[in-house]
C-alpha cells in the first residue's frame, strides 16, 4: 500500500463595479493534468451589459493569473521529476516517504 498524493489549487476572482460583484470567476488547477477547469458566472446582467469593456478586462486579467499559476505548477512538477531522476528515487519511493 502506498500513499498517492496530488496537489490542487483553487483560484477565485470577482469583477466588482461600485461595490457590486458583476462576474465571479473560479479556477481549479491540478498537478495530475487534464483536470483544470475555469469558469465565470455573471452575477448582475445589467451591470455586465453596461460595463462589458471593464468586466472583460477583469476576466482577461484573471485568465492571465490562471496561466501564471498553471506555469508555476508545471515548473514545480518538472523540478520534482528532475530531482527524482537525480536521486534515483521512483515515484513509489517518493509516495512512501
Short mmCIF file of C-alpha atoms in Angstrom, two decimals:
data_model
loop_
_atom_site.label_atom_id
_atom_site.label_comp_id
_atom_site.label_asym_id
_atom_site.label_seq_id
_atom_site.Cartn_x
_atom_site.Cartn_y
_atom_site.Cartn_z
CA UNK A 1 0.00 0.00 0.00
CA UNK A 2 1.31 3.46 -0.89
CA UNK A 3 0.09 6.95 -0.32
CA UNK A 4 -0.73 8.73 -3.55
CA UNK A 5 -0.50 12.49 -3.27
CA UNK A 6 -1.89 15.18 -5.52
CA UNK A 7 -1.84 18.93 -5.27
CA UNK A 8 -4.67 21.13 -6.38
CA UNK A 9 -5.21 24.86 -6.26
CA UNK A 10 -8.43 26.84 -6.21
CA UNK A 11 -8.43 30.38 -7.56
CA UNK A 12 -11.23 32.93 -7.39
CA UNK A 13 -11.72 36.40 -8.76
CA UNK A 14 -14.51 38.94 -8.90
CA UNK A 15 -15.19 41.83 -11.24
CA UNK A 16 -16.72 44.48 -8.98
CA UNK A 17 -18.46 47.67 -10.12
CA UNK A 18 -19.46 50.21 -7.45
CA UNK A 19 -19.22 47.57 -4.72
CA UNK A 20 -21.36 45.02 -6.59
CA UNK A 21 -19.96 41.75 -7.88
CA UNK A 22 -20.75 41.62 -11.59
CA UNK A 23 -18.87 38.46 -12.57
CA UNK A 24 -17.37 35.77 -10.34
CA UNK A 25 -14.54 33.68 -11.78
CA UNK A 26 -13.18 30.41 -10.44
CA UNK A 27 -10.45 28.03 -11.49
CA UNK A 28 -9.34 24.67 -10.19
CA UNK A 29 -5.83 23.52 -11.10
CA UNK A 30 -4.20 20.15 -10.51
CA UNK A 31 -0.74 18.66 -10.91
CA UNK A 32 -2.21 15.43 -12.27
CA UNK A 33 -3.02 17.04 -15.61
CA UNK A 34 -6.20 17.17 -17.63
CA UNK A 35 -8.36 18.26 -14.73
CA UNK A 36 -8.05 22.04 -14.83
CA UNK A 37 -11.28 23.99 -15.05
CA UNK A 38 -12.02 27.68 -15.44
CA UNK A 39 -15.49 29.14 -15.00
CA UNK A 40 -17.15 32.53 -14.96
CA UNK A 41 -20.59 33.41 -13.66
CA UNK A 42 -22.44 36.64 -14.42
CA UNK A 43 -23.99 37.79 -11.15
CA UNK A 44 -25.53 41.03 -12.39
CA UNK A 45 -26.57 41.11 -16.05
CA UNK A 46 -27.48 44.81 -16.10
CA UNK A 47 -24.10 45.91 -14.73
CA UNK A 48 -22.34 43.43 -17.02
CA UNK A 49 -24.08 44.83 -20.10
CA UNK A 50 -23.38 48.42 -19.05
CA UNK A 51 -19.70 47.73 -18.26
CA UNK A 52 -18.66 44.97 -20.68
CA UNK A 53 -15.34 46.57 -21.56
CA UNK A 54 -14.16 46.85 -17.94
CA UNK A 55 -15.59 43.48 -16.91
CA UNK A 56 -13.95 41.74 -19.86
CA UNK A 57 -10.66 43.35 -18.91
CA UNK A 58 -11.03 41.84 -15.42
CA UNK A 59 -11.84 38.45 -16.95
CA UNK A 60 -8.73 38.68 -19.14
CA UNK A 61 -6.58 39.58 -16.11
CA UNK A 62 -7.98 36.60 -14.21
CA UNK A 63 -7.22 34.32 -17.17
CA UNK A 64 -3.63 35.61 -17.22
CA UNK A 65 -3.39 34.90 -13.48
CA UNK A 66 -4.62 31.35 -14.07
CA UNK A 67 -1.99 30.87 -16.80
CA UNK A 68 0.73 32.10 -14.40
CA UNK A 69 -0.37 29.61 -11.77
CA UNK A 70 -0.53 26.77 -14.32
CA UNK A 71 3.02 27.60 -15.41
CA UNK A 72 4.20 27.64 -11.78
CA UNK A 73 2.66 24.21 -11.18
CA UNK A 74 4.23 22.87 -14.38
CA UNK A 75 7.64 24.18 -13.28
CA UNK A 76 7.22 22.57 -9.86
CA UNK A 77 6.26 19.22 -11.40
CA UNK A 78 9.24 19.37 -13.79
CA UNK A 79 11.61 20.20 -10.91
CA UNK A 80 10.24 17.28 -8.89
CA UNK A 81 10.80 14.93 -11.85
CA UNK A 82 14.37 16.18 -12.27
CA UNK A 83 15.05 15.73 -8.56
CA UNK A 84 13.66 12.21 -8.76
CA UNK A 85 15.96 11.40 -11.70
CA UNK A 86 18.96 12.89 -9.90
CA UNK A 87 18.39 10.87 -6.72
CA UNK A 88 17.28 7.72 -8.49
CA UNK A 89 14.11 7.63 -6.41
CA UNK A 90 10.95 6.33 -8.04
CA UNK A 91 7.50 7.84 -7.70
CA UNK A 92 6.64 4.93 -5.42
CA UNK A 93 9.66 5.74 -3.22
CA UNK A 94 8.56 9.38 -3.00
CA UNK A 95 4.98 8.36 -2.21
CA UNK A 96 6.16 6.07 0.56
CA UNK A 97 8.31 8.80 2.16
#
